[in-house]
mmCIF file of C-alpha atoms in Angstrom:
data_model
loop_
_atom_site.group_PDB
_atom_site.id
_atom_site.type_symbol
_atom_site.label_atom_id
_atom_site.label_comp_id
_atom_site.label_asym_id
_atom_site.label_seq_id
_atom_site.Cartn_x
_atom_site.Cartn_y
_atom_site.Cartn_z
ATOM 1 C CA UNK A 1 12.204 25.719 3.409
ATOM 2 C CA UNK A 2 15.117 23.401 4.246
ATOM 3 C CA UNK A 3 15.555 19.843 2.961
ATOM 4 C CA UNK A 4 14.977 18.535 6.488
ATOM 5 C CA UNK A 5 11.674 20.367 6.861
ATOM 6 C CA UNK A 6 10.618 19.350 3.359
ATOM 7 C CA UNK A 7 11.436 15.727 4.068
ATOM 8 C CA UNK A 8 9.784 15.594 7.499
ATOM 9 C CA UNK A 9 6.624 17.193 6.055
ATOM 10 C CA UNK A 10 6.257 14.493 3.421
ATOM 11 C CA UNK A 11 7.444 11.713 5.733
ATOM 12 C CA UNK A 12 4.806 12.650 8.312
ATOM 13 C CA UNK A 13 2.084 12.203 5.672
ATOM 14 C CA UNK A 14 2.930 8.568 4.955
ATOM 15 C CA UNK A 15 2.326 6.760 8.229
ATOM 16 C CA UNK A 16 -1.126 8.202 9.132
ATOM 17 C CA UNK A 17 -2.268 7.836 5.512
ATOM 18 C CA UNK A 18 -1.412 4.115 5.626
ATOM 19 C CA UNK A 19 -2.817 3.588 9.146
ATOM 20 C CA UNK A 20 0.234 2.062 10.782
ATOM 21 C CA UNK A 21 1.826 2.719 14.151
ATOM 22 C CA UNK A 22 5.262 4.240 14.683
ATOM 23 C CA UNK A 23 6.370 0.882 16.103
ATOM 24 C CA UNK A 24 5.325 -1.001 12.964
ATOM 25 C CA UNK A 25 6.983 1.501 10.637
ATOM 26 C CA UNK A 26 10.166 1.240 12.706
ATOM 27 C CA UNK A 27 10.040 -2.560 12.302
ATOM 28 C CA UNK A 28 9.443 -2.261 8.560
ATOM 29 C CA UNK A 29 12.469 0.023 8.216
ATOM 30 C CA UNK A 30 14.639 -2.111 10.492
ATOM 31 C CA UNK A 31 14.967 0.588 13.156
ATOM 32 C CA UNK A 32 15.521 -0.364 16.782
ATOM 33 C CA UNK A 33 12.975 2.010 18.341
ATOM 34 C CA UNK A 34 9.881 3.882 17.220
ATOM 35 C CA UNK A 35 11.324 7.003 18.816
ATOM 36 C CA UNK A 36 13.371 7.466 15.664
ATOM 37 C CA UNK A 37 10.166 7.652 13.630
ATOM 38 C CA UNK A 38 8.759 10.331 15.917
ATOM 39 C CA UNK A 39 11.941 12.394 15.646
ATOM 40 C CA UNK A 40 11.886 12.186 11.846
ATOM 41 C CA UNK A 41 8.217 13.194 11.708
ATOM 42 C CA UNK A 42 9.028 16.219 13.880
ATOM 43 C CA UNK A 43 11.907 17.223 11.612
ATOM 44 C CA UNK A 44 14.559 16.569 14.235
ATOM 45 C CA UNK A 45 16.669 14.154 12.175
ATOM 46 C CA UNK A 46 17.097 12.532 8.755
ATOM 47 C CA UNK A 47 16.963 8.853 7.911
ATOM 48 C CA UNK A 48 20.100 7.065 6.745
ATOM 49 C CA UNK A 49 20.460 6.489 3.007
ATOM 50 C CA UNK A 50 19.687 2.778 3.251
ATOM 51 C CA UNK A 51 16.530 3.545 5.255
ATOM 52 C CA UNK A 52 15.544 6.182 2.721
ATOM 53 C CA UNK A 53 15.747 3.635 -0.085
ATOM 54 C CA UNK A 54 13.802 1.146 2.015
ATOM 55 C CA UNK A 55 11.128 3.766 2.709
ATOM 56 C CA UNK A 56 10.781 4.337 -1.015
ATOM 57 C CA UNK A 57 10.411 0.593 -1.618
ATOM 58 C CA UNK A 58 7.846 0.067 1.156
ATOM 59 C CA UNK A 59 5.476 2.792 0.000
ATOM 60 C CA UNK A 60 6.391 2.542 -3.716
ATOM 61 C CA UNK A 61 7.068 6.272 -3.818
ATOM 62 C CA UNK A 62 9.607 8.457 -5.556
ATOM 63 C CA UNK A 63 12.448 9.742 -3.380
ATOM 64 C CA UNK A 64 12.112 13.075 -5.165
ATOM 65 C CA UNK A 65 8.559 13.319 -3.789
ATOM 66 C CA UNK A 66 9.859 12.828 -0.243
ATOM 67 C CA UNK A 67 12.044 15.927 -0.640
ATOM 68 C CA UNK A 68 9.272 17.949 -2.304
ATOM 69 C CA UNK A 69 11.204 18.017 -5.563
ATOM 70 C CA UNK A 70 8.229 16.379 -7.262
ATOM 71 C CA UNK A 71 4.484 16.684 -6.734
ATOM 72 C CA UNK A 72 3.783 13.146 -7.953
ATOM 73 C CA UNK A 73 4.480 10.303 -5.489
ATOM 74 C CA UNK A 74 4.098 7.376 -7.922
ATOM 75 C CA UNK A 75 5.483 6.862 -11.425
ATOM 76 C CA UNK A 76 5.442 4.041 -13.950
ATOM 77 C CA UNK A 77 9.223 4.332 -14.264
ATOM 78 C CA UNK A 78 9.888 2.844 -10.837
ATOM 79 C CA UNK A 79 6.684 0.964 -9.957
ATOM 80 C CA UNK A 80 7.694 -2.295 -11.739
ATOM 81 C CA UNK A 81 10.900 -2.413 -9.683
ATOM 82 C CA UNK A 82 8.931 -2.056 -6.451
ATOM 83 C CA UNK A 83 6.524 -4.762 -7.613
ATOM 84 C CA UNK A 84 9.374 -7.113 -8.453
ATOM 85 C CA UNK A 85 10.586 -6.925 -4.842
ATOM 86 C CA UNK A 86 7.305 -8.282 -3.415
ATOM 87 C CA UNK A 87 6.571 -11.011 -5.963
ATOM 88 C CA UNK A 88 8.187 -13.772 -3.868
ATOM 89 C CA UNK A 89 7.063 -12.559 -0.443
ATOM 90 C CA UNK A 90 5.330 -15.463 1.349
ATOM 91 C CA UNK A 91 1.571 -15.670 1.704
ATOM 92 C CA UNK A 92 1.967 -19.000 3.483
ATOM 93 C CA UNK A 93 4.733 -21.558 3.884
ATOM 94 C CA UNK A 94 3.854 -23.023 0.499
ATOM 95 C CA UNK A 95 2.633 -20.003 -1.461
ATOM 96 C CA UNK A 96 4.276 -16.833 -2.723
ATOM 97 C CA UNK A 97 2.478 -13.604 -3.482
ATOM 98 C CA UNK A 98 2.772 -13.889 -7.244
ATOM 99 C CA UNK A 99 1.137 -17.332 -7.079
ATOM 100 C CA UNK A 100 -1.749 -15.929 -5.079
ATOM 101 C CA UNK A 101 -2.375 -12.797 -7.156
ATOM 102 C CA UNK A 102 -5.033 -12.982 -9.907
ATOM 103 C CA UNK A 103 -4.008 -13.521 -13.515
ATOM 104 C CA UNK A 104 -4.807 -9.940 -14.441
ATOM 105 C CA UNK A 105 -2.216 -8.766 -11.902
ATOM 106 C CA UNK A 106 0.529 -11.255 -12.734
ATOM 107 C CA UNK A 107 0.956 -10.045 -16.310
ATOM 108 C CA UNK A 108 2.420 -6.532 -16.451
ATOM 109 C CA UNK A 109 0.453 -5.441 -19.515
ATOM 110 C CA UNK A 110 -2.797 -6.485 -17.825
ATOM 111 C CA UNK A 111 -1.762 -5.012 -14.493
ATOM 112 C CA UNK A 112 -1.491 -1.485 -15.824
ATOM 113 C CA UNK A 113 -4.985 -1.804 -17.321
ATOM 114 C CA UNK A 114 -6.750 -3.202 -14.250
ATOM 115 C CA UNK A 115 -4.925 -1.319 -11.467
ATOM 116 C CA UNK A 116 -4.069 2.347 -11.040
ATOM 117 C CA UNK A 117 -0.622 3.397 -9.827
ATOM 118 C CA UNK A 118 -2.189 4.123 -6.441
ATOM 119 C CA UNK A 119 -3.694 0.626 -6.263
ATOM 120 C CA UNK A 120 -0.368 -0.922 -7.180
ATOM 121 C CA UNK A 121 1.469 1.148 -4.587
ATOM 122 C CA UNK A 122 -1.095 0.068 -1.988
ATOM 123 C CA UNK A 123 -0.449 -3.594 -2.839
ATOM 124 C CA UNK A 124 3.313 -3.079 -2.511
ATOM 125 C CA UNK A 125 2.844 -1.429 0.878
ATOM 126 C CA UNK A 126 0.498 -4.123 2.174
ATOM 127 C CA UNK A 127 2.872 -6.903 1.163
ATOM 128 C CA UNK A 128 5.770 -5.191 2.951
ATOM 129 C CA UNK A 129 3.499 -4.746 5.970
ATOM 130 C CA UNK A 130 2.476 -8.413 5.835
ATOM 131 C CA UNK A 131 6.046 -9.602 5.290
ATOM 132 C CA UNK A 132 7.261 -7.678 8.331
ATOM 133 C CA UNK A 133 4.441 -8.982 10.531
ATOM 134 C CA UNK A 134 4.954 -12.621 9.529
ATOM 135 C CA UNK A 135 8.732 -12.294 9.965
ATOM 136 C CA UNK A 136 8.122 -11.102 13.528
ATOM 137 C CA UNK A 137 5.542 -13.878 14.115
ATOM 138 C CA UNK A 138 6.396 -16.834 11.813
ATOM 139 C CA UNK A 139 3.481 -18.956 13.029
ATOM 140 C CA UNK A 140 1.156 -16.659 11.053
ATOM 141 C CA UNK A 141 2.331 -18.378 7.857
ATOM 142 C CA UNK A 142 1.103 -21.778 9.031
ATOM 143 C CA UNK A 143 -2.496 -21.262 7.907
ATOM 144 C CA UNK A 144 -2.483 -21.152 4.113
ATOM 145 C CA UNK A 145 -6.292 -20.984 3.837
ATOM 146 C CA UNK A 146 -6.863 -18.001 6.076
ATOM 147 C CA UNK A 147 -6.308 -15.325 3.441
ATOM 148 C CA UNK A 148 -8.844 -16.884 1.079
ATOM 149 C CA UNK A 149 -11.455 -17.033 3.846
ATOM 150 C CA UNK A 150 -11.451 -13.230 4.078
ATOM 151 C CA UNK A 151 -12.872 -12.685 0.592
ATOM 152 C CA UNK A 152 -16.544 -12.724 1.571
ATOM 153 C CA UNK A 153 -16.176 -10.426 4.573
ATOM 154 C CA UNK A 154 -13.559 -7.897 3.566
ATOM 155 C CA UNK A 155 -14.912 -5.241 1.271
ATOM 156 C CA UNK A 156 -17.732 -3.215 2.807
ATOM 157 C CA UNK A 157 -16.614 -3.590 6.426
ATOM 158 C CA UNK A 158 -13.055 -2.492 5.736
ATOM 159 C CA UNK A 159 -14.087 0.406 3.510
ATOM 160 C CA UNK A 160 -16.527 1.641 6.150
ATOM 161 C CA UNK A 161 -13.755 1.692 8.767
ATOM 162 C CA UNK A 162 -11.313 3.538 6.549
ATOM 163 C CA UNK A 163 -13.819 6.120 5.362
ATOM 164 C CA UNK A 164 -15.129 6.840 8.845
ATOM 165 C CA UNK A 165 -11.646 7.293 10.282
ATOM 166 C CA UNK A 166 -12.378 4.795 13.072
ATOM 167 C CA UNK A 167 -9.536 2.510 12.137
ATOM 168 C CA UNK A 168 -7.106 2.046 15.046
ATOM 169 C CA UNK A 169 -3.329 2.054 14.657
ATOM 170 C CA UNK A 170 -3.069 -0.743 17.199
ATOM 171 C CA UNK A 171 -4.674 -4.178 17.238
ATOM 172 C CA UNK A 172 -5.636 -6.473 20.105
ATOM 173 C CA UNK A 173 -3.340 -9.170 18.721
ATOM 174 C CA UNK A 174 -1.271 -9.951 15.642
ATOM 175 C CA UNK A 175 -3.871 -12.392 14.289
ATOM 176 C CA UNK A 176 -6.358 -9.543 13.964
ATOM 177 C CA UNK A 177 -3.677 -7.365 12.419
ATOM 178 C CA UNK A 178 -2.945 -10.030 9.793
ATOM 179 C CA UNK A 179 -6.669 -10.369 9.130
ATOM 180 C CA UNK A 180 -6.876 -6.639 8.430
ATOM 181 C CA UNK A 181 -3.935 -6.800 6.013
ATOM 182 C CA UNK A 182 -5.464 -9.750 4.185
ATOM 183 C CA UNK A 183 -8.828 -8.023 3.937
ATOM 184 C CA UNK A 184 -7.145 -4.960 2.488
ATOM 185 C CA UNK A 185 -5.178 -7.044 -0.041
ATOM 186 C CA UNK A 186 -8.292 -8.895 -1.130
ATOM 187 C CA UNK A 187 -10.246 -5.657 -1.435
ATOM 188 C CA UNK A 188 -7.708 -4.404 -3.968
ATOM 189 C CA UNK A 189 -6.779 -7.633 -5.771
ATOM 190 C CA UNK A 190 -10.098 -9.460 -6.003
ATOM 191 C CA UNK A 191 -12.774 -6.785 -5.807
ATOM 192 C CA UNK A 192 -15.443 -8.051 -8.245
ATOM 193 C CA UNK A 193 -16.176 -4.467 -9.300
ATOM 194 C CA UNK A 194 -12.719 -4.311 -10.888
ATOM 195 C CA UNK A 195 -13.532 -6.680 -13.743
ATOM 196 C CA UNK A 196 -16.269 -7.333 -16.244
ATOM 197 C CA UNK A 197 -16.907 -9.905 -18.986
ATOM 198 C CA UNK A 198 -16.677 -9.276 -22.720
ATOM 199 C CA UNK A 199 -17.855 -12.513 -24.287
ATOM 200 C CA UNK A 200 -15.408 -14.971 -22.691
ATOM 201 C CA UNK A 201 -12.737 -12.398 -21.889
ATOM 202 C CA UNK A 202 -12.174 -10.560 -18.626
ATOM 203 C CA UNK A 203 -11.692 -6.825 -19.164
ATOM 204 C CA UNK A 204 -11.297 -3.839 -16.815
ATOM 205 C CA UNK A 205 -14.532 -2.481 -15.413
ATOM 206 C CA UNK A 206 -15.533 1.172 -15.857
ATOM 207 C CA UNK A 207 -16.480 1.375 -12.185
ATOM 208 C CA UNK A 208 -14.188 3.623 -10.157
ATOM 209 C CA UNK A 209 -12.795 1.895 -7.058
ATOM 210 C CA UNK A 210 -11.207 4.476 -4.726
ATOM 211 C CA UNK A 211 -7.724 3.506 -3.491
ATOM 212 C CA UNK A 212 -7.586 2.388 0.136
ATOM 213 C CA UNK A 213 -4.691 4.709 0.946
ATOM 214 C CA UNK A 214 -4.154 8.102 -0.638
ATOM 215 C CA UNK A 215 -1.232 10.393 0.099
ATOM 216 C CA UNK A 216 -1.542 14.049 -0.698
ATOM 217 C CA UNK A 217 0.308 17.163 0.373
ATOM 218 C CA UNK A 218 -2.343 19.876 0.580
ATOM 219 C CA UNK A 219 0.342 22.541 0.197
ATOM 220 C CA UNK A 220 0.685 21.443 -3.414
ATOM 221 C CA UNK A 221 -2.673 23.091 -4.125
ATOM 222 C CA UNK A 222 -6.123 22.109 -5.336
ATOM 223 C CA UNK A 223 -5.123 22.043 -8.997
ATOM 224 C CA UNK A 224 -2.819 19.069 -8.481
ATOM 225 C CA UNK A 225 -5.308 17.365 -6.191
ATOM 226 C CA UNK A 226 -8.035 17.647 -8.819
ATOM 227 C CA UNK A 227 -5.814 16.307 -11.601
ATOM 228 C CA UNK A 228 -3.977 13.612 -9.650
ATOM 229 C CA UNK A 229 -7.101 12.049 -8.127
ATOM 230 C CA UNK A 230 -9.401 12.621 -11.074
ATOM 231 C CA UNK A 231 -11.185 9.382 -11.949
ATOM 232 C CA UNK A 232 -14.338 8.357 -13.850
ATOM 233 C CA UNK A 233 -17.650 8.636 -12.062
ATOM 234 C CA UNK A 234 -19.068 5.541 -10.416
ATOM 235 C CA UNK A 235 -21.446 3.573 -12.548
#
């Protein structure tokens, strides 16, 4: 199999797995038209080197995985660099992401205990998604309370949509699109099932919280799938 076919195979997994349109991915990569995305997914062209690096940053994935030179999309070696990129992305005009994130995310040593690599990659992706949307529509940053208002409505409704496959790639308007992103962020960052109390200390829960977005190349075989996505049983 050629590098182009290998790359297009892995590239074509990313967008549907993260439930975004070709137009949005083109915007996130700084491409002029979404036709370029379609051509890449069909194996008709490569992406430029700068776009390849940007793709890696957006999805927090290894470039070697994109070319099928590795079966593991996320590693601890590069994840902190991807996380550093998003720390100052705006949540509102007066708040940056790192100010909004919970304490157990802000500290690296805590982060690796409370969040899996998949969770952390999902957060990186969602912040790139949000940053692109608010750059296209700056007025979305005016309401600095909106993201906090999603906490009580996000979890079960969003998970039901994602699990049922009824989630649409297109939204009626950008306000609804931002609401979805914020619900997804809150589901990962503030899910109460993620933490538990030990005396006065907050510690990681033993409850397994499935990642919102999972990327997997089924041609890698069931053995990898079983090991890569193996997690404790729900309690």
